[in-house]
Short mmCIF file of C-alpha atoms and ligand atoms in Angstrom, two decimals:
data_model
loop_
_atom_site.label_atom_id
_atom_site.label_comp_id
_atom_site.label_asym_id
_atom_site.label_seq_id
_atom_site.Cartn_x
_atom_site.Cartn_y
_atom_site.Cartn_z
CA MET A 15 121.14 -89.94 -89.01
CA GLU A 16 123.17 -89.85 -85.78
CA ASP A 17 125.01 -86.74 -87.05
CA ARG A 18 121.74 -85.04 -87.89
CA ALA A 19 120.38 -85.81 -84.40
CA ARG A 20 123.56 -84.43 -82.81
CA THR A 21 123.25 -81.29 -84.87
CA THR A 22 119.65 -80.80 -83.76
CA ALA A 23 120.65 -81.27 -80.11
CA ALA A 24 123.48 -78.73 -80.54
CA ARG A 25 121.07 -76.23 -82.08
CA VAL A 26 118.56 -76.69 -79.27
CA LEU A 27 121.36 -76.10 -76.75
CA GLU A 28 122.40 -72.95 -78.62
CA ASN A 29 118.76 -71.78 -78.52
CA ARG A 30 118.63 -72.40 -74.77
CA ARG A 31 121.73 -70.26 -74.23
CA LEU A 32 120.13 -67.52 -76.33
CA TRP A 33 116.93 -67.66 -74.27
CA ASP A 34 118.77 -67.83 -70.91
CA GLU A 35 120.62 -64.64 -71.82
CA ARG A 36 117.42 -62.84 -72.85
CA VAL A 37 115.47 -63.54 -69.64
CA PRO A 38 116.83 -60.60 -67.58
CA ILE A 39 116.64 -58.33 -70.64
CA ASN A 40 113.00 -59.24 -71.25
CA ALA A 41 112.10 -59.03 -67.55
CA ALA A 42 113.50 -55.48 -67.46
CA SER A 43 111.80 -54.40 -70.69
CA GLU A 44 108.80 -52.16 -71.26
CA PHE A 45 107.53 -54.87 -73.61
CA TYR A 46 106.91 -57.29 -70.71
CA ASP A 47 105.93 -54.42 -68.35
CA LEU A 48 106.45 -56.16 -65.00
CA THR A 49 105.21 -53.04 -63.22
CA GLY A 50 101.89 -53.45 -65.02
CA PHE A 51 101.86 -57.20 -64.25
CA ARG A 52 102.44 -56.48 -60.55
CA SER A 53 99.47 -54.15 -60.54
CA GLY A 54 97.26 -56.86 -62.04
CA ARG A 55 97.52 -56.11 -65.77
CA ASP A 56 97.88 -58.89 -68.33
CA ASP A 57 98.40 -59.10 -72.01
CA LEU A 58 96.26 -62.00 -73.24
CA ASP A 59 94.61 -61.32 -76.60
CA SER A 60 90.88 -60.76 -76.33
CA PHE A 61 90.35 -63.58 -78.86
CA GLN A 62 92.22 -65.94 -76.51
CA LEU A 63 89.99 -65.00 -73.59
CA ASP A 64 86.88 -65.54 -75.71
CA GLU A 65 88.04 -68.78 -77.28
CA LEU A 66 89.50 -70.55 -74.26
CA GLY A 67 86.74 -69.20 -72.02
CA ASP A 68 86.32 -69.87 -68.32
CA VAL A 69 89.34 -71.63 -66.78
CA ASP A 70 88.24 -71.32 -63.15
CA GLY A 71 89.10 -74.51 -61.26
CA LEU A 72 90.85 -76.13 -64.23
CA ASP A 73 94.35 -77.63 -64.27
CA LEU A 74 96.25 -75.84 -67.04
CA ALA A 75 99.74 -76.61 -68.39
CA HIS A 76 101.51 -73.78 -70.22
CA LEU A 77 104.28 -75.10 -72.48
CA GLN A 78 107.20 -72.73 -73.25
CA CYS A 79 105.92 -70.27 -70.65
CA HIS A 80 109.00 -67.98 -70.71
CA ILE A 81 108.80 -65.74 -67.59
CA GLY A 82 105.28 -66.94 -66.88
CA LEU A 83 103.21 -63.79 -67.37
CA ASP A 84 100.58 -65.47 -69.55
CA THR A 85 100.66 -68.54 -67.26
CA MET A 86 99.85 -66.32 -64.29
CA ALA A 87 97.18 -64.45 -66.25
CA TRP A 88 95.30 -67.78 -66.41
CA ALA A 89 96.05 -68.42 -62.69
CA ARG A 90 94.54 -65.03 -61.85
CA ARG A 91 91.42 -66.24 -63.68
CA GLY A 92 91.17 -69.22 -61.35
CA ALA A 93 93.20 -71.98 -63.05
CA ARG A 94 95.78 -74.11 -61.24
CA VAL A 95 98.74 -73.69 -63.58
CA ALA A 96 102.02 -75.43 -64.35
CA GLY A 97 104.42 -73.50 -66.57
CA LEU A 98 107.25 -75.35 -68.31
CA ASP A 99 110.22 -73.86 -70.13
CA PHE A 100 113.72 -75.18 -70.87
CA SER A 101 115.29 -71.95 -69.61
CA ALA A 102 116.09 -72.23 -65.88
CA PRO A 103 116.42 -68.42 -65.49
CA ALA A 104 112.98 -68.04 -67.12
CA VAL A 105 111.22 -70.39 -64.70
CA GLU A 106 113.13 -68.94 -61.72
CA THR A 107 111.92 -65.47 -62.72
CA ALA A 108 108.38 -66.80 -63.16
CA ALA A 109 108.41 -68.51 -59.75
CA ALA A 110 109.68 -65.33 -58.04
CA LEU A 111 106.93 -63.29 -59.71
CA ALA A 112 104.32 -65.86 -58.67
CA ALA A 113 105.46 -65.62 -55.05
CA GLU A 114 105.36 -61.83 -55.20
CA ALA A 115 101.85 -61.93 -56.65
CA GLY A 116 100.64 -64.40 -54.00
CA LEU A 117 100.05 -67.06 -56.66
CA GLU A 118 102.58 -69.66 -55.48
CA GLY A 119 99.78 -71.97 -54.23
CA ARG A 120 98.29 -72.26 -57.70
CA ALA A 121 101.24 -71.65 -60.04
CA ARG A 122 104.28 -73.90 -60.32
CA PHE A 123 107.13 -73.62 -62.80
CA ILE A 124 109.39 -76.36 -64.08
CA ALA A 125 112.60 -76.15 -66.10
CA ALA A 126 112.50 -78.87 -68.76
CA ASP A 127 112.42 -79.48 -72.48
CA VAL A 128 108.94 -79.55 -73.99
CA TYR A 129 109.42 -83.13 -75.09
CA ASP A 130 109.89 -84.18 -71.42
CA ALA A 131 106.68 -82.46 -70.30
CA VAL A 132 104.69 -85.66 -69.66
CA GLU A 133 107.37 -87.05 -67.32
CA GLU A 134 107.90 -83.67 -65.65
CA LEU A 135 104.30 -82.47 -65.25
CA GLY A 136 102.30 -85.70 -65.14
CA ALA A 137 100.54 -87.92 -67.68
CA ARG A 138 96.84 -87.10 -68.32
CA ALA A 139 96.96 -84.53 -65.51
CA PHE A 140 95.55 -81.45 -67.28
CA ASP A 141 92.19 -80.10 -68.43
CA VAL A 142 93.93 -77.57 -70.68
CA VAL A 143 97.27 -77.39 -72.45
CA TYR A 144 97.94 -73.80 -73.47
CA THR A 145 100.82 -72.59 -75.64
CA GLY A 146 101.87 -70.28 -78.47
CA ASN A 147 102.94 -66.66 -78.98
CA GLY A 148 106.26 -67.65 -80.49
CA ALA A 149 106.59 -71.23 -79.22
CA LEU A 150 106.29 -73.80 -82.01
CA MET A 151 109.05 -72.43 -84.26
CA TRP A 152 111.62 -73.43 -81.61
CA LEU A 153 110.66 -77.11 -81.87
CA PRO A 154 112.31 -79.45 -84.37
CA ASP A 155 109.58 -82.12 -84.38
CA ILE A 156 105.96 -80.94 -84.48
CA SER A 157 104.45 -84.46 -84.41
CA ARG A 158 106.39 -85.26 -81.23
CA TRP A 159 105.12 -81.99 -79.73
CA ALA A 160 101.51 -82.94 -80.55
CA ARG A 161 101.97 -86.40 -79.00
CA THR A 162 103.38 -84.71 -75.88
CA VAL A 163 100.31 -82.46 -75.67
CA ALA A 164 98.00 -85.47 -76.06
CA GLY A 165 99.91 -87.26 -73.27
CA LEU A 166 99.29 -84.34 -70.87
CA LEU A 167 95.54 -84.10 -71.43
CA ARG A 168 92.89 -85.79 -69.34
CA PRO A 169 90.07 -87.50 -71.25
CA GLY A 170 87.91 -84.64 -72.56
CA GLY A 171 90.74 -82.12 -71.99
CA ARG A 172 91.59 -79.39 -74.48
CA LEU A 173 94.61 -78.03 -76.33
CA TYR A 174 94.41 -74.30 -76.94
CA LEU A 175 97.14 -72.87 -79.19
CA ALA A 176 97.41 -69.17 -80.14
CA GLU A 177 100.44 -68.82 -82.38
CA PHE A 178 102.10 -66.50 -84.87
CA HIS A 179 100.91 -67.51 -88.33
CA PRO A 180 103.60 -69.47 -90.24
CA LEU A 181 103.01 -67.14 -93.19
CA THR A 182 104.66 -64.40 -91.10
CA ASP A 183 107.95 -66.38 -91.27
CA VAL A 184 108.26 -65.91 -95.01
CA LEU A 185 107.38 -62.23 -95.53
CA ASP A 186 109.74 -59.26 -95.78
CA ASP A 187 110.50 -57.65 -92.38
CA GLU A 188 109.76 -54.16 -93.69
CA ASP A 189 106.61 -54.38 -95.79
CA GLY A 190 105.18 -57.63 -94.39
CA ALA A 191 103.85 -58.38 -97.86
CA THR A 192 106.65 -59.51 -100.16
CA VAL A 193 107.41 -63.23 -100.00
CA VAL A 194 111.15 -63.64 -99.32
CA ARG A 195 111.34 -67.29 -98.22
CA ASP A 196 109.86 -70.61 -99.25
CA TYR A 197 106.71 -71.34 -97.21
CA PHE A 198 107.16 -75.06 -97.87
CA SER A 199 110.79 -75.32 -96.74
CA ARG A 200 110.71 -77.26 -93.47
CA GLY A 201 114.40 -77.52 -92.59
CA ALA A 202 116.11 -75.80 -89.68
CA ARG A 203 116.95 -72.13 -90.30
CA THR A 204 119.81 -70.68 -88.24
CA TYR A 205 120.20 -66.91 -88.21
CA TYR A 206 122.08 -64.24 -86.28
CA SER A 207 119.83 -62.33 -83.90
CA PRO A 208 121.50 -59.89 -81.46
CA GLY A 209 119.35 -58.09 -78.89
CA SER A 210 115.82 -59.13 -78.07
CA TYR A 211 112.40 -58.50 -79.57
CA ALA A 212 111.69 -56.91 -76.19
CA ASP A 213 114.72 -54.58 -76.43
CA TRP A 214 116.66 -54.45 -79.71
CA SER A 215 119.33 -52.23 -78.11
CA ALA A 216 120.32 -54.87 -75.51
CA GLU A 217 123.90 -56.18 -75.74
CA THR A 218 123.96 -59.96 -76.18
CA VAL A 219 126.60 -62.60 -76.92
CA HIS A 220 124.50 -65.72 -77.63
CA ASN A 221 123.03 -64.62 -80.93
CA ASN A 222 122.61 -67.77 -83.04
CA ALA A 223 118.96 -68.78 -83.23
CA THR A 224 117.59 -71.84 -84.99
CA GLU A 225 113.93 -72.06 -85.92
CA TRP A 226 111.98 -74.86 -87.55
CA HIS A 227 109.21 -73.76 -89.88
CA HIS A 228 105.93 -75.65 -89.47
CA THR A 229 103.21 -74.85 -91.97
CA LEU A 230 99.63 -74.43 -90.77
CA GLY A 231 98.78 -77.75 -92.42
CA ASP A 232 101.67 -79.49 -90.62
CA VAL A 233 100.47 -78.24 -87.22
CA VAL A 234 96.82 -79.19 -87.78
CA SER A 235 97.83 -82.60 -89.17
CA ALA A 236 100.17 -83.24 -86.21
CA VAL A 237 97.39 -82.45 -83.74
CA ALA A 238 94.93 -84.72 -85.56
CA GLY A 239 97.63 -87.38 -85.92
CA ALA A 240 98.13 -87.40 -82.14
CA GLY A 241 94.49 -88.43 -81.76
CA LEU A 242 93.04 -85.04 -80.78
CA ARG A 243 89.79 -83.84 -82.34
CA VAL A 244 90.26 -80.41 -83.93
CA GLN A 245 87.41 -78.05 -82.95
CA PHE A 246 88.52 -74.99 -84.90
CA VAL A 247 91.41 -73.22 -86.59
CA ARG A 248 90.95 -69.44 -86.81
CA GLU A 249 93.19 -66.83 -88.43
CA HIS A 250 93.61 -63.39 -86.86
CA GLU A 251 94.52 -59.96 -88.18
CA THR A 252 96.50 -58.66 -85.18
CA ILE A 253 99.78 -59.56 -83.46
CA PRO A 254 101.12 -58.34 -80.09
CA PHE A 255 104.36 -56.78 -81.41
CA GLN A 256 105.45 -54.85 -84.48
CA ARG A 257 106.33 -57.87 -86.62
CA TYR A 258 106.79 -55.69 -89.74
CA ALA A 259 107.66 -52.00 -90.02
CA ALA A 260 104.51 -51.52 -92.13
CA LEU A 261 102.14 -52.60 -89.33
CA VAL A 262 100.30 -49.93 -87.33
CA ALA A 263 99.44 -49.91 -83.63
CA ASP A 264 95.82 -50.56 -82.73
CA GLY A 265 94.78 -50.82 -79.07
CA GLY A 266 97.96 -52.51 -77.83
CA ARG A 267 98.15 -54.78 -80.90
CA PHE A 268 99.51 -54.31 -84.44
CA ARG A 269 97.73 -54.80 -87.76
CA TYR A 270 98.09 -53.99 -91.46
CA ALA A 271 97.34 -50.35 -92.21
CA ASP A 272 95.41 -51.12 -95.38
CA ARG A 273 92.46 -53.47 -95.03
CA ARG A 274 92.59 -54.37 -98.73
CA THR A 275 95.99 -56.05 -98.33
CA ARG A 276 95.63 -57.86 -95.00
CA LEU A 277 97.25 -61.21 -94.33
CA PRO A 278 96.78 -63.44 -91.27
CA LEU A 279 99.24 -62.57 -88.48
CA MET A 280 98.18 -65.16 -85.88
CA TYR A 281 96.06 -68.27 -85.74
CA SER A 282 94.36 -70.14 -82.93
CA LEU A 283 93.52 -73.80 -82.73
CA ALA A 284 91.45 -75.78 -80.23
CA ALA A 285 91.40 -79.56 -80.08
CA THR A 286 90.01 -82.03 -77.56
CA ALA A 287 91.06 -85.42 -76.23
CA ASP A 288 88.42 -88.14 -76.39
CA ALA A 289 86.31 -88.26 -73.22
C1 LIG B 303 108.90 -66.45 -77.54
S1 LIG B 303 109.04 -67.29 -76.02
C2 LIG B 303 107.39 -67.63 -75.68
C3 LIG B 303 106.82 -66.37 -75.30
C4 LIG B 303 105.75 -66.50 -74.31
N1 LIG B 303 104.58 -67.08 -74.92
C5 LIG B 303 105.52 -65.10 -73.82
O1 LIG B 303 104.63 -64.44 -74.34
O2 LIG B 303 106.27 -64.67 -72.97
C6 LIG B 303 109.62 -68.88 -76.45
C7 LIG B 303 109.98 -69.71 -75.20
O3 LIG B 303 110.22 -71.04 -75.63
C8 LIG B 303 111.21 -71.58 -74.80
N2 LIG B 303 111.73 -72.77 -75.48
C9 LIG B 303 112.34 -72.83 -76.69
N3 LIG B 303 112.62 -74.11 -77.00
C10 LIG B 303 112.17 -74.87 -75.97
C11 LIG B 303 112.17 -76.26 -75.70
N4 LIG B 303 112.72 -77.14 -76.56
N5 LIG B 303 111.62 -76.71 -74.55
C12 LIG B 303 111.09 -75.83 -73.65
N6 LIG B 303 111.08 -74.49 -73.84
C13 LIG B 303 111.61 -74.02 -74.99
C14 LIG B 303 112.19 -70.44 -74.61
O4 LIG B 303 113.00 -70.60 -73.47
C15 LIG B 303 111.25 -69.24 -74.50
O5 LIG B 303 110.98 -68.93 -73.15
#
């Protein structure tokens, strides 16, 4: 048991080194388009804007915020935001961008592990906890994550999660249709991943990534098990990057070319804390 825990901690540390190294690469990439961000552009999915709705005046925590662009997109819509990420270079980049954008009064960024978020950000201090877009697969314990979210929310507060669909973890990288892995295998999966999804040509040395697969049922059950009331779970047909070679671009998003063979690429979930 102790050995297994040590191994998990070592894998999380390895992941942090991988992410630390990718921060400057991602910040310089066209994918994250900091020039566009500086001129006021953001990249939130339209379904996220519709589903989360008006955040003006709300306290919003963004878990695993990376360089904070989505965090600041909510701040620009009037929320007071706190972004948390275990990568110190990521939150330093986010804080510098917030200062540049004149958002430092309403956007703060903290370097910490997700599981320490309640201690770091404040218990029951938020109206909204927002997360996703490639966040949950980096977490070994989904029930502990859900309890952390519940600990951050004020009575009546809301979790809003917009995440890559776990089905996308098990499909072939080329066709996005052939099943190549076991959907029900929950163990850690370590793989070699040079470069970055934001720039595959980037030279990198920390290339071992470990992900933990959480099925849709596991995530929904963890949220319910933490005492939150699930409002909806919706599946979506687009994704913000070319997850499979077979996907086609469509208005800044990617989707299956053939409507007869579509699979869900993302899902969103909203859940509330008891008032
Ligand atoms: C794919 S990025 C999230 C992307 C972000 N939603 C965006 O669009 O920029 C995943 C983030 O999770 C962070 N992360 C991974 N494991 C973490 C952990 N245990 N605690 C806190 N942050 C973690 C990484 O540093 C990285 O910034």
